[in-house]
Short mmCIF file of C-alpha atoms and ligand atoms in Angstrom, two decimals:
data_model
loop_
_atom_site.label_atom_id
_atom_site.label_comp_id
_atom_site.label_asym_id
_atom_site.label_seq_id
_atom_site.Cartn_x
_atom_site.Cartn_y
_atom_site.Cartn_z
CA MET A 1493 -0.03 0.09 0.19
CA THR A 1494 1.25 3.30 -1.14
CA SER A 1495 0.14 6.72 -1.08
CA THR A 1496 0.13 9.46 -3.66
CA SER A 1497 -0.53 12.53 -1.33
CA ALA A 1498 2.44 14.47 -0.54
CA SER A 1499 1.31 14.96 3.08
CA ASP A 1500 0.83 11.20 3.85
CA VAL A 1501 4.63 10.54 3.82
CA ARG A 1502 4.84 7.60 6.33
CA THR A 1503 3.47 4.14 5.80
CA PRO A 1504 3.91 1.86 8.74
CA VAL A 1505 5.76 -1.30 8.28
CA ILE A 1506 7.13 -4.31 9.94
CA GLY A 1507 7.37 -4.32 13.67
CA GLY A 1508 5.79 -0.97 14.25
CA GLN A 1509 8.84 0.43 12.36
CA THR A 1510 8.00 3.26 9.81
CA VAL A 1511 9.72 3.75 6.69
CA TYR A 1512 9.67 6.74 4.89
CA THR A 1513 8.09 6.10 1.34
CA GLY A 1514 6.51 9.40 0.73
CA ILE A 1515 6.66 11.91 -1.77
CA THR A 1516 8.29 10.18 -4.81
CA PRO A 1517 5.77 11.25 -7.46
CA ALA A 1518 3.24 8.52 -8.19
CA ARG A 1519 3.95 8.30 -11.89
CA GLY A 1520 7.86 8.15 -11.14
CA ARG A 1521 7.32 5.31 -8.63
CA GLY A 1522 5.48 3.08 -11.34
CA LEU A 1523 8.56 4.02 -13.58
CA VAL A 1524 10.97 3.28 -10.89
CA ALA A 1525 9.19 -0.23 -10.17
CA ALA A 1526 9.52 -0.95 -13.84
CA TYR A 1527 13.05 -0.01 -13.68
CA LEU A 1528 13.95 -2.33 -10.91
CA GLY A 1529 11.87 -4.99 -12.28
CA ILE A 1530 13.84 -5.20 -15.44
CA THR A 1531 17.20 -4.91 -13.62
CA ALA A 1532 15.85 -7.98 -11.57
CA ILE A 1533 15.10 -10.03 -14.60
CA VAL A 1534 18.40 -8.99 -16.46
CA LEU A 1535 20.78 -9.31 -13.59
CA ALA A 1536 19.32 -12.88 -12.92
CA LEU A 1537 19.81 -13.76 -16.66
CA LEU A 1538 23.25 -12.17 -17.15
CA MET A 1539 24.43 -14.05 -13.76
CA VAL A 1540 23.52 -17.12 -15.49
CA PHE A 1541 25.58 -16.42 -18.34
CA GLY A 1542 28.33 -15.94 -16.06
CA LEU A 1543 27.86 -19.23 -14.65
CA LEU A 1544 27.97 -20.60 -17.83
CA MET A 1545 31.38 -19.13 -18.71
CA LYS A 1546 32.90 -20.39 -15.27
CA ALA A 1547 31.42 -23.83 -15.77
CA SER A 1548 32.93 -24.08 -19.53
CA GLN A 1549 36.26 -22.88 -18.21
CA ALA A 1550 36.10 -25.57 -15.47
CA GLY A 1551 35.44 -28.03 -18.20
CA VAL A 1552 32.05 -28.90 -16.51
CA ILE A 1553 30.16 -27.94 -19.71
CA THR A 1554 31.56 -27.07 -22.99
CA ILE A 1555 30.74 -23.84 -24.81
CA PRO A 1556 32.23 -23.36 -28.17
CA ALA A 1557 34.86 -20.36 -28.24
CA ASN A 1558 32.81 -18.28 -30.38
CA ARG A 1559 29.78 -18.58 -28.26
CA PHE A 1560 32.01 -17.91 -25.30
CA TYR A 1561 33.01 -14.60 -26.07
CA GLN A 1562 29.47 -13.59 -27.09
CA LEU A 1563 28.45 -14.58 -23.69
CA LEU A 1564 31.66 -12.56 -22.47
CA THR A 1565 30.69 -9.63 -24.38
CA ALA A 1566 27.01 -9.52 -23.22
CA HIS A 1567 27.78 -10.34 -19.70
CA GLY A 1568 30.24 -7.48 -19.47
CA ILE A 1569 28.16 -4.50 -21.45
CA GLY A 1570 24.84 -5.99 -19.99
CA MET A 1571 26.05 -5.89 -16.41
CA VAL A 1572 27.53 -2.45 -16.67
CA ALA A 1573 24.25 -1.26 -18.38
CA ILE A 1574 21.84 -2.64 -16.07
CA SER A 1575 23.76 -1.39 -12.88
CA GLY A 1576 23.37 1.79 -14.54
CA LEU A 1577 19.75 1.42 -15.10
CA GLY A 1578 19.19 0.03 -11.25
CA GLY A 1579 21.30 2.80 -9.98
CA ALA A 1580 19.40 5.55 -12.00
CA GLY A 1581 16.04 3.87 -10.59
CA VAL A 1582 17.19 4.19 -7.07
CA MET A 1583 18.68 7.92 -7.82
CA TRP A 1584 15.50 8.82 -9.32
CA TYR A 1585 13.25 7.53 -6.45
CA PHE A 1586 14.75 9.59 -4.08
CA LEU A 1587 16.10 12.84 -5.87
CA SER A 1588 12.76 13.38 -6.91
CA ARG A 1589 11.80 14.01 -3.15
CA TYR A 1590 13.95 16.92 -3.30
CA VAL A 1591 14.02 18.38 -7.01
CA GLU A 1592 11.22 18.36 -9.73
CA LEU A 1593 12.27 15.74 -12.23
CA SER A 1594 10.49 14.76 -15.44
CA PRO A 1595 8.88 11.32 -15.42
CA ALA A 1596 8.82 11.62 -19.32
CA ILE A 1597 12.56 11.96 -19.43
CA LEU A 1598 12.56 8.68 -17.05
CA PHE A 1599 10.38 6.95 -19.74
CA ALA A 1600 12.33 8.20 -22.46
CA ASN A 1601 15.57 6.78 -21.11
CA LEU A 1602 13.76 3.34 -20.41
CA VAL A 1603 12.55 3.17 -24.05
CA CYS A 1604 16.25 4.06 -25.17
CA PHE A 1605 17.64 1.43 -23.01
CA LEU A 1606 15.39 -1.16 -24.24
CA VAL A 1607 15.66 -0.43 -27.98
CA GLY A 1608 19.32 -0.23 -27.51
CA VAL A 1609 19.38 -3.64 -25.65
CA VAL A 1610 17.60 -5.22 -28.48
CA LEU A 1611 20.16 -3.88 -30.95
CA VAL A 1612 23.00 -4.91 -28.94
CA LEU A 1613 21.83 -8.38 -28.14
CA GLY A 1614 20.87 -8.81 -31.79
CA GLY A 1615 24.55 -7.67 -32.89
CA ILE A 1616 25.93 -10.56 -30.41
CA PHE A 1617 23.61 -13.48 -30.69
CA LEU A 1618 22.43 -13.11 -34.24
CA GLY A 1619 25.31 -11.21 -35.76
CA GLY A 1620 28.00 -12.98 -33.94
CA PHE A 1621 29.95 -9.97 -32.46
CA ALA A 1622 32.05 -10.60 -29.74
CA ALA A 1623 34.78 -8.10 -29.39
CA ALA A 1624 34.05 -7.74 -25.49
CA TRP A 1625 32.02 -5.00 -23.95
CA THR A 1626 34.83 -2.49 -24.11
CA PHE A 1627 34.83 -2.70 -28.07
CA LEU A 1628 38.59 -1.75 -28.26
CA PHE A 1629 39.72 -0.24 -31.41
CA PRO A 1630 40.21 -1.91 -33.94
CA LEU A 1631 38.54 -5.07 -32.86
CA PRO A 1632 35.12 -4.39 -33.86
CA ALA A 1633 36.04 -4.00 -37.58
CA HIS A 1634 38.54 -6.76 -37.71
CA SER A 1635 36.66 -9.96 -37.14
CA GLN A 1636 38.71 -12.13 -39.04
CA GLY A 1637 35.42 -13.23 -40.69
CA VAL A 1638 33.79 -14.23 -37.61
CA TRP A 1639 30.99 -11.48 -37.36
CA GLY A 1640 30.12 -8.79 -40.24
CA THR A 1641 30.09 -5.24 -40.18
CA GLY A 1642 26.06 -5.23 -39.69
CA ALA A 1643 26.59 -6.83 -36.25
CA THR A 1644 29.33 -4.19 -35.43
CA ALA A 1645 27.09 -1.60 -36.38
CA SER A 1646 24.06 -3.11 -34.48
CA TYR A 1647 26.17 -3.52 -31.16
CA LEU A 1648 27.60 0.10 -31.50
CA VAL A 1649 24.32 1.79 -32.36
CA GLY A 1650 22.86 -0.11 -29.65
CA VAL A 1651 25.31 1.03 -26.95
CA LEU A 1652 24.97 4.43 -28.45
CA LEU A 1653 21.39 4.52 -27.99
CA VAL A 1654 21.66 3.30 -24.26
CA GLY A 1655 24.14 6.43 -23.74
CA VAL A 1656 21.77 8.80 -25.32
CA GLY A 1657 19.06 7.93 -22.78
CA PHE A 1658 21.33 8.09 -19.77
CA LEU A 1659 22.35 11.54 -21.13
CA LEU A 1660 18.80 12.62 -21.14
CA LEU A 1661 18.15 11.61 -17.81
CA PHE A 1662 21.52 13.42 -16.43
CA LEU A 1663 20.60 16.57 -18.59
CA ASP A 1664 17.22 16.34 -16.59
CA THR A 1665 18.78 15.85 -13.20
CA GLY A 1666 21.31 18.54 -14.06
CA ARG A 1667 18.41 20.92 -14.94
CA ALA A 1668 16.31 20.07 -11.85
CA ILE A 1669 19.12 20.42 -9.41
CA ILE A 1670 20.11 23.82 -10.72
CA ARG A 1671 16.47 25.16 -10.90
CA LYS A 1672 16.20 24.38 -7.12
CA TYR A 1673 19.72 24.80 -5.80
CA GLY A 1674 20.57 27.78 -7.83
CA SER A 1675 23.90 26.48 -9.20
CA LEU A 1676 25.91 22.95 -9.13
CA SER A 1677 28.29 24.26 -6.77
CA LYS A 1678 25.65 25.03 -4.16
CA ALA A 1679 23.89 21.73 -4.62
CA LEU A 1680 27.48 20.23 -4.06
CA GLY A 1681 27.60 22.07 -0.81
CA TRP A 1682 30.67 24.25 -1.72
CA PRO A 1683 29.35 27.16 0.52
CA GLN A 1684 29.45 24.93 3.43
CA ALA A 1685 32.50 22.82 2.76
CA PHE A 1686 34.76 25.83 1.73
CA GLY A 1687 33.03 28.78 2.93
CA SER A 1688 31.28 29.87 6.19
CA SER A 1689 27.61 29.70 4.94
CA GLY A 1690 25.39 29.21 7.68
CA GLU A 1691 22.74 27.73 5.66
CA GLU A 1692 22.19 23.81 6.19
CA ALA A 1693 23.99 22.04 3.36
CA PRO A 1694 22.06 20.17 0.52
CA PRO A 1695 21.04 16.54 1.59
CA PRO A 1696 23.20 13.51 0.84
CA THR A 1697 20.89 12.65 -2.07
CA VAL A 1698 21.29 15.83 -3.89
CA VAL A 1699 25.08 16.08 -3.16
CA ALA A 1700 25.53 12.28 -4.78
CA SER A 1701 23.11 13.10 -7.64
CA THR A 1702 25.09 16.30 -8.32
CA VAL A 1703 28.30 14.50 -8.42
CA VAL A 1704 26.92 11.67 -10.80
CA THR A 1705 25.32 14.15 -13.07
CA ILE A 1706 28.54 16.15 -13.48
CA ILE A 1707 30.86 13.31 -14.24
CA ASN A 1708 28.62 11.37 -16.28
CA ILE A 1709 27.51 13.96 -18.84
CA PRO A 1710 31.34 14.04 -20.28
CA ALA A 1711 31.56 10.59 -19.69
CA ILE A 1712 28.91 9.69 -22.20
CA VAL A 1713 29.63 12.41 -24.79
CA VAL A 1714 33.06 11.09 -24.97
CA GLY A 1715 31.76 7.37 -25.05
CA ALA A 1716 29.56 8.84 -28.04
CA VAL A 1717 32.46 10.17 -29.76
CA ILE A 1718 34.45 6.90 -29.72
CA LEU A 1719 31.28 4.86 -30.53
CA THR A 1720 30.49 6.99 -33.73
CA MET A 1721 34.20 6.99 -34.70
CA SER A 1722 34.37 2.96 -34.49
CA LEU A 1723 31.15 2.75 -36.32
CA VAL A 1724 32.55 5.18 -39.29
CA ASN A 1725 35.72 3.06 -39.32
CA ALA A 1726 33.93 0.07 -39.81
CA TYR A 1727 32.11 1.13 -42.79
CA ALA A 1728 35.07 3.26 -44.07
CA PRO A 1729 38.21 1.57 -43.03
CA GLY A 1730 39.84 4.71 -44.72
CA PHE A 1731 38.68 6.78 -41.73
CA GLN A 1732 41.45 5.73 -39.13
CA VAL A 1733 41.35 6.11 -35.52
CA ASN A 1734 44.41 6.62 -33.30
CA ALA A 1735 44.19 3.33 -31.34
CA LEU A 1736 45.69 4.86 -28.13
CA LEU A 1737 43.40 7.52 -28.33
CA ALA A 1738 40.57 5.34 -28.79
CA LYS A 1739 41.65 3.36 -25.79
CA ASN A 1740 41.92 6.44 -23.65
CA LEU A 1741 38.44 7.74 -24.67
CA ILE A 1742 36.91 4.11 -24.03
CA TYR A 1743 38.32 3.75 -20.59
CA PHE A 1744 37.43 7.52 -19.58
CA PHE A 1745 33.77 6.61 -20.37
CA GLY A 1746 34.02 3.18 -18.86
CA HIS A 1747 35.68 3.75 -15.69
CA ILE A 1748 33.30 6.78 -14.93
CA PHE A 1749 30.00 5.21 -16.05
CA ILE A 1750 30.60 1.87 -13.94
CA ASN A 1751 31.95 3.99 -10.90
CA SER A 1752 28.88 6.11 -11.02
CA THR A 1753 26.57 3.12 -10.77
CA ILE A 1754 27.88 2.90 -7.09
CA TYR A 1755 27.51 6.31 -6.67
CA MET A 1756 23.74 6.25 -7.59
CA ALA A 1757 23.06 3.04 -5.77
CA VAL A 1758 24.63 4.31 -2.60
CA ILE A 1759 22.07 6.98 -2.36
CA GLY A 1760 19.59 4.05 -1.29
CA VAL A 1761 21.94 3.59 1.71
CA TYR A 1762 22.04 7.27 2.70
CA GLU A 1763 18.10 7.25 2.60
CA ILE A 1764 17.01 3.65 3.76
CA LEU A 1765 19.23 2.84 6.69
CA PRO A 1766 18.33 6.19 8.67
CA THR A 1767 14.69 4.81 8.49
CA PHE A 1768 15.67 1.80 10.32
CA THR A 1769 18.09 3.57 12.74
CA GLY A 1770 16.13 6.74 13.55
CA ARG A 1771 19.36 8.57 12.88
CA PRO A 1772 19.27 10.80 9.93
CA TRP A 1773 22.32 10.95 7.50
CA LYS A 1774 23.53 14.57 7.55
CA SER A 1775 25.92 16.27 4.79
CA SER A 1776 28.78 16.92 7.15
CA LYS A 1777 31.77 18.88 6.05
CA PRO A 1778 33.92 15.85 5.64
CA PHE A 1779 31.06 14.22 3.61
CA LEU A 1780 30.92 17.12 1.39
CA ILE A 1781 34.40 17.54 0.66
CA ALA A 1782 35.00 13.65 0.20
CA TRP A 1783 32.31 14.02 -2.64
CA THR A 1784 33.79 16.77 -4.33
CA ALA A 1785 37.36 15.20 -4.20
CA THR A 1786 36.01 11.82 -5.60
CA MET A 1787 34.14 13.76 -8.31
CA LEU A 1788 37.55 15.41 -9.36
CA MET A 1789 39.51 12.18 -9.43
CA VAL A 1790 37.08 9.95 -10.50
CA MET A 1791 37.52 11.73 -13.95
CA ALA A 1792 41.42 11.72 -14.12
CA VAL A 1793 41.90 7.97 -12.76
CA TYR A 1794 41.44 5.92 -15.79
CA PRO A 1795 44.84 5.73 -17.10
CA HIS A 1796 45.26 2.96 -14.57
CA HIS A 1797 43.68 0.78 -17.28
CA LEU A 1798 46.63 1.79 -19.70
CA PHE A 1799 49.58 1.08 -17.50
CA MET A 1800 50.87 -1.53 -19.96
CA ASP A 1801 50.33 0.67 -23.04
CA TYR A 1802 53.94 2.01 -22.86
CA ALA A 1803 53.06 4.62 -25.60
CA ASN A 1804 50.70 6.51 -23.36
CA PRO A 1805 52.53 9.48 -21.49
CA GLY A 1806 54.41 8.94 -18.66
CA TRP A 1807 52.58 11.53 -16.63
CA ALA A 1808 49.35 9.65 -17.41
CA HIS A 1809 50.84 6.75 -15.65
CA VAL A 1810 51.99 8.84 -12.44
CA LEU A 1811 48.50 10.16 -12.48
CA GLY A 1812 46.91 6.62 -12.56
CA GLN A 1813 49.03 5.39 -9.96
CA ILE A 1814 48.51 8.12 -7.57
CA LEU A 1815 44.94 8.69 -8.01
CA SER A 1816 44.30 4.86 -7.84
CA TYR A 1817 45.20 5.15 -4.21
CA ALA A 1818 43.25 8.14 -3.51
CA SER A 1819 40.24 8.37 -5.97
CA SER A 1820 37.55 5.88 -4.33
CA LEU A 1821 38.67 6.58 -0.84
CA PRO A 1822 37.32 9.94 0.17
CA VAL A 1823 33.52 8.92 -0.43
CA LEU A 1824 33.85 5.22 0.44
CA ALA A 1825 35.48 6.25 3.82
CA VAL A 1826 33.09 8.82 4.79
CA THR A 1827 30.19 6.18 3.75
CA ALA A 1828 31.68 3.46 5.61
CA ILE A 1829 32.60 5.09 8.88
CA ALA A 1830 28.94 6.96 8.75
CA THR A 1831 27.37 3.56 7.99
CA LEU A 1832 28.99 2.06 11.16
CA GLY A 1833 28.19 4.97 13.12
CA ASN A 1834 24.58 4.93 12.07
CA VAL A 1835 24.11 1.31 12.61
CA TYR A 1836 26.08 1.07 15.96
CA ARG A 1837 23.94 0.61 19.26
CA SER A 1838 21.02 2.20 17.24
CA GLY A 1839 18.74 -0.73 18.57
CA MET A 1840 17.73 -1.09 14.93
CA LYS A 1841 15.87 -4.22 14.01
CA TRP A 1842 17.74 -6.07 11.19
CA ASN A 1843 15.93 -7.22 8.14
CA ILE A 1844 17.15 -8.18 4.82
CA THR A 1845 17.02 -4.63 3.35
CA ALA A 1846 19.15 -3.38 6.15
CA GLY A 1847 21.44 -6.56 5.64
CA LEU A 1848 21.99 -6.32 2.02
CA LEU A 1849 22.64 -2.38 2.40
CA PHE A 1850 25.02 -2.74 5.05
CA ALA A 1851 26.81 -5.73 3.51
CA SER A 1852 26.97 -3.69 0.22
CA ILE A 1853 29.01 -1.10 2.16
CA MET A 1854 31.55 -3.81 3.60
CA GLY A 1855 31.68 -5.36 0.15
CA TRP A 1856 32.76 -2.22 -1.42
CA SER A 1857 35.36 -1.37 1.14
CA VAL A 1858 36.70 -5.08 0.65
CA GLY A 1859 36.49 -4.87 -2.90
CA VAL A 1860 38.64 -1.85 -3.17
CA VAL A 1861 41.66 -3.27 -1.62
CA PRO A 1862 42.57 -5.79 -4.47
CA ALA A 1863 41.72 -3.03 -6.66
CA VAL A 1864 44.17 -0.43 -5.41
CA ILE A 1865 46.83 -3.38 -5.26
CA ASP A 1866 46.12 -3.69 -8.90
CA GLY A 1867 46.48 -0.04 -9.20
CA THR A 1868 50.13 -0.08 -8.45
CA ILE A 1869 52.36 -0.25 -11.61
CA ALA A 1870 54.87 -2.58 -10.18
CA ILE A 1871 51.93 -5.17 -9.43
CA ASN A 1872 49.93 -4.24 -12.62
CA ARG A 1873 52.98 -5.47 -14.58
CA VAL A 1874 52.25 -8.91 -13.31
CA MET A 1875 48.49 -8.96 -12.58
CA HIS A 1876 47.29 -7.17 -15.85
CA ASN A 1877 44.88 -9.09 -17.62
CA THR A 1878 45.06 -11.78 -15.22
CA LEU A 1879 41.78 -13.01 -13.31
CA TRP A 1880 42.86 -11.12 -10.47
CA VAL A 1881 40.80 -7.94 -12.18
CA PRO A 1882 37.77 -9.67 -12.52
CA GLY A 1883 38.26 -10.87 -8.90
CA HIS A 1884 38.43 -7.37 -7.50
CA PHE A 1885 35.31 -5.90 -9.63
CA HIS A 1886 33.07 -8.79 -9.02
CA THR A 1887 33.61 -8.21 -5.18
CA TYR A 1888 32.52 -4.58 -5.29
CA LEU A 1889 29.96 -4.99 -8.20
CA LEU A 1890 28.26 -8.12 -6.85
CA LEU A 1891 28.56 -7.21 -3.07
CA GLY A 1892 28.48 -3.36 -3.49
CA VAL A 1893 26.37 -2.20 -6.22
CA VAL A 1894 24.27 -5.04 -6.99
CA ALA A 1895 23.72 -5.89 -3.18
CA MET A 1896 22.54 -2.16 -2.94
CA LEU A 1897 20.26 -2.66 -5.73
CA PHE A 1898 18.68 -5.92 -4.33
CA GLY A 1899 18.56 -3.92 -0.87
CA PHE A 1900 16.50 -1.20 -2.52
CA MET A 1901 14.13 -3.90 -4.21
CA TYR A 1902 13.65 -5.19 -0.74
CA PHE A 1903 13.00 -1.75 0.66
CA LEU A 1904 10.13 -1.24 -2.04
CA GLY A 1905 8.72 -4.63 -1.09
CA LEU A 1906 8.25 -3.22 2.53
CA SER A 1907 5.88 -0.66 1.36
CA THR A 1908 3.59 -3.56 0.12
CA GLY A 1909 3.52 -5.03 3.79
CA ALA A 1910 6.04 -7.81 2.94
CA THR A 1911 7.94 -9.60 5.74
CA ASP A 1912 11.36 -11.57 5.36
CA SER A 1913 10.94 -15.39 5.53
CA ALA A 1914 13.56 -18.11 6.14
CA LEU A 1915 13.90 -18.21 2.53
CA ASP A 1916 15.07 -14.79 2.08
CA ARG A 1917 17.71 -15.10 5.03
CA ALA A 1918 19.26 -18.33 3.58
CA ALA A 1919 19.19 -16.46 0.23
CA PHE A 1920 21.10 -13.46 1.79
CA TRP A 1921 23.70 -15.68 3.39
CA MET A 1922 24.07 -17.63 0.10
CA TYR A 1923 24.62 -14.45 -1.63
CA VAL A 1924 27.27 -12.82 0.58
CA VAL A 1925 29.07 -15.89 1.39
CA GLY A 1926 28.97 -17.43 -2.06
CA THR A 1927 30.09 -13.83 -3.48
CA LEU A 1928 33.20 -13.99 -1.29
CA ALA A 1929 34.08 -17.30 -2.35
CA PHE A 1930 33.60 -16.79 -6.06
CA ALA A 1931 35.40 -13.76 -5.81
CA SER A 1932 38.51 -15.36 -3.94
CA ALA A 1933 38.49 -17.95 -6.63
CA PHE A 1934 39.18 -15.37 -9.16
CA LEU A 1935 41.65 -13.83 -7.32
CA ALA A 1936 43.61 -16.78 -6.41
CA ALA A 1937 43.65 -17.75 -10.16
CA GLY A 1938 44.98 -14.25 -10.76
CA ALA A 1939 47.73 -14.64 -8.21
CA MET A 1940 48.92 -17.86 -10.16
CA SER A 1941 48.71 -15.32 -13.44
CA VAL A 1942 45.81 -17.22 -15.11
CA PRO A 1943 44.74 -14.70 -17.82
CA ARG A 1944 41.27 -13.26 -18.08
CA ARG A 1945 39.29 -13.59 -20.96
CA TRP A 1946 40.19 -16.99 -22.19
CA ALA A 1947 37.48 -19.17 -23.41
CA VAL A 1948 39.45 -22.29 -22.63
CA HIS A 1949 41.65 -23.00 -19.51
CA LEU A 1950 44.61 -25.26 -19.11
CA ASP A 1951 44.29 -28.37 -16.90
CA PRO A 1952 46.17 -27.05 -13.69
CA TRP A 1953 43.85 -24.10 -13.78
CA THR A 1954 40.39 -25.93 -13.82
CA SER A 1955 40.57 -26.91 -10.07
CA LEU A 1956 39.91 -23.22 -9.09
CA ASP A 1957 37.25 -22.93 -11.73
CA ARG A 1958 35.41 -25.82 -10.58
CA ILE A 1959 35.48 -24.14 -7.00
CA GLY A 1960 34.51 -20.83 -8.69
CA ALA A 1961 31.76 -22.35 -10.76
CA PHE A 1962 30.43 -24.03 -7.40
CA PHE A 1963 30.17 -20.79 -5.68
CA ALA A 1964 28.80 -18.95 -8.63
CA LEU A 1965 26.00 -21.36 -8.68
CA VAL A 1966 25.30 -20.65 -5.03
CA VAL A 1967 25.16 -16.90 -5.71
CA VAL A 1968 22.86 -17.35 -8.58
CA VAL A 1969 20.35 -19.17 -6.52
CA GLY A 1970 20.58 -16.70 -3.73
CA ALA A 1971 20.08 -13.95 -6.24
CA VAL A 1972 17.11 -15.82 -8.09
CA VAL A 1973 15.37 -15.75 -4.66
CA PHE A 1974 15.76 -12.07 -4.40
CA VAL A 1975 14.79 -11.64 -7.84
CA LEU A 1976 11.42 -13.84 -7.76
CA LYS A 1977 10.49 -12.12 -4.34
CA PHE A 1978 10.73 -8.78 -6.08
CA LEU A 1979 8.73 -9.68 -9.07
CA ARG A 1980 5.95 -10.82 -7.01
CA ARG A 1981 5.90 -7.50 -5.24
CA VAL A 1982 6.56 -5.32 -8.01
CA ARG A 1983 3.20 -4.65 -9.16
CA ALA A 1984 2.21 -3.55 -5.80
CA VAL A 1985 5.00 -1.26 -5.53
CA GLY A 1986 4.30 0.50 -8.58
CA ALA A 1987 0.47 0.98 -7.94
C1 HEM B 3313 26.89 -14.92 -10.48
C2 HEM B 3313 27.20 -13.74 -10.73
C3 HEM B 3313 28.48 -13.69 -11.81
C4 HEM B 3313 29.10 -14.67 -12.32
C5 HEM B 3313 29.18 -16.02 -11.88
C6 HEM B 3313 30.16 -13.93 -13.37
C7 HEM B 3313 31.17 -14.73 -14.08
C8 HEM B 3313 32.02 -14.04 -14.87
C9 HEM B 3313 32.90 -14.48 -15.73
C10 HEM B 3313 33.27 -16.15 -15.60
C11 HEM B 3313 33.58 -13.70 -16.32
C12 HEM B 3313 34.86 -13.84 -17.29
C13 HEM B 3313 35.91 -13.93 -16.60
C14 HEM B 3313 37.24 -14.31 -17.49
O1 HEM B 3313 37.50 -15.19 -17.64
O2 HEM B 3313 37.71 -13.04 -18.04
C15 HEM B 3313 32.85 -12.39 -16.04
C16 HEM B 3313 33.58 -11.20 -16.27
C17 HEM B 3313 32.81 -9.95 -16.37
N1 HEM B 3313 31.87 -9.53 -15.42
FE1 HEM B 3313 30.96 -11.38 -14.19
N2 HEM B 3313 29.90 -12.56 -13.20
C18 HEM B 3313 28.67 -12.51 -12.24
C19 HEM B 3313 28.22 -11.24 -11.87
C20 HEM B 3313 28.78 -10.15 -12.39
C21 HEM B 3313 28.30 -8.70 -12.11
C22 HEM B 3313 26.97 -8.35 -10.90
C23 HEM B 3313 28.75 -7.70 -12.69
C24 HEM B 3313 28.33 -6.52 -12.75
C25 HEM B 3313 27.71 -5.70 -12.28
C26 HEM B 3313 29.55 -8.65 -13.73
C27 HEM B 3313 30.57 -7.96 -14.47
C28 HEM B 3313 31.33 -8.29 -15.28
C29 HEM B 3313 32.37 -7.84 -16.38
C30 HEM B 3313 32.58 -6.23 -16.56
C31 HEM B 3313 33.09 -8.81 -16.84
C32 HEM B 3313 34.53 -8.49 -17.81
C33 HEM B 3313 34.07 -8.69 -19.23
C34 HEM B 3313 35.22 -8.57 -20.08
O3 HEM B 3313 36.28 -9.24 -19.64
O4 HEM B 3313 35.10 -8.03 -21.21
N3 HEM B 3313 29.62 -9.92 -13.30
N4 HEM B 3313 32.03 -12.73 -14.84
CU1 CU B 3314 39.00 2.30 -13.50
#
């Protein structure tokens, strides 16, 4: 049961707790429910793709190499995109309580997304496109006959369309934020962070949304530029693209977009945990400074993907190395410390929503450690393109952003009067423990220098693959429970 009137902002839920479900506009709420419903289904499907890949590397099943690379491409691009869609749903749901967002734009983004996804999937599974989600130049146009130009075009145009949708969305959030707060710097809380403004700083949701808006607009524009250049190159090989420039553009876009999915989804933590603990999350001075610091660094840290590209300028390597240590730290630190402070001795009653959100902050923190290790040039020389890399990012994606998304889905379910069962609790532990073990198997393989992105693994590697496949199955089962539970509730959520 949800309400549409702005005055009725609290809905009683489990155990006498009240949850703030209020003033997200009714029309937007239905769309957000649709966003999360689609997110749930696509996550489950792509996780199964991941499981199939791991099982094939383990030798448990046999997937032909061509098909493996198609799955790898679909899994990579799909997971990045769907994390963006789910994150945007979370951000919209809460940001719309503070600024006036356009439901029409929210809808337009969904349409672009769905049409884009059809093109991407068609390019991959009908056309055979399998150049990985990063579509590194000149691979899309050099398939050695494995796929045709049409498949490349379908993939590139599809990704472009998804990007256009998100661009519209972030232009709208930017517009609405400026309209309410006067300027982006005010919405970032600069007068409070760096001046002596006596006014209260904007709420955490607004600060995070402003950062996401600012970093994603250039990221998507740059992404669109390289997608278009690759498209022209595919049809007119005479139009040459500088491969090093292309890689720089792609990772500028890719690094920012995937990181921003966490920054969008974490808004759910800021808004939801306080409803359980009764302690509001305030935009403190360190909080504001941390978000601004991360905003600046996240745009300059991407050269850590190019450490082994010796032709890239030396200063870029230095920048990538130093910022890898510093970039994600400020926001993570203020969030992790405030999460512990918010929860500690609050007397809150734990449920699956709170558990997933809490676990997401811990997973994010844990996953950053091997990432920073890999961001060290001396270590990257050994670990580059090994399974160490999927090891760290699966930790903070599965147990970070995706746990936040599942937590938000359970939160939405609360407003329908749903309660947690033993099955939910079992799924929670399967998901958390399964992810840690699954990611550890990747990391262990990485430490043995097992290469990433190989369809076929040598015999000595397969014992770790089998462990990975087993725990991947555990994760998938847990996630499927989350997904089915949410899908049963989603109609009531959107009503
Ligand atoms: C049950 C869950 C999952 C399983 C079993 C799984 C499995 C895999 C496997 C086997 C690979 C290929 C590793 C290699 O040999 O190079 C992979 C790559 C990848 N996965 Fe997952 N994954 C899961 C969840 C996720 C999630 C939730 C995300 C993001 C939100 C994600 C993002 C990626 C990305 C970006 C790649 C890299 C693709 C590439 O190298 O081009 N995965 N995953
Ligand atoms: Cu990066």
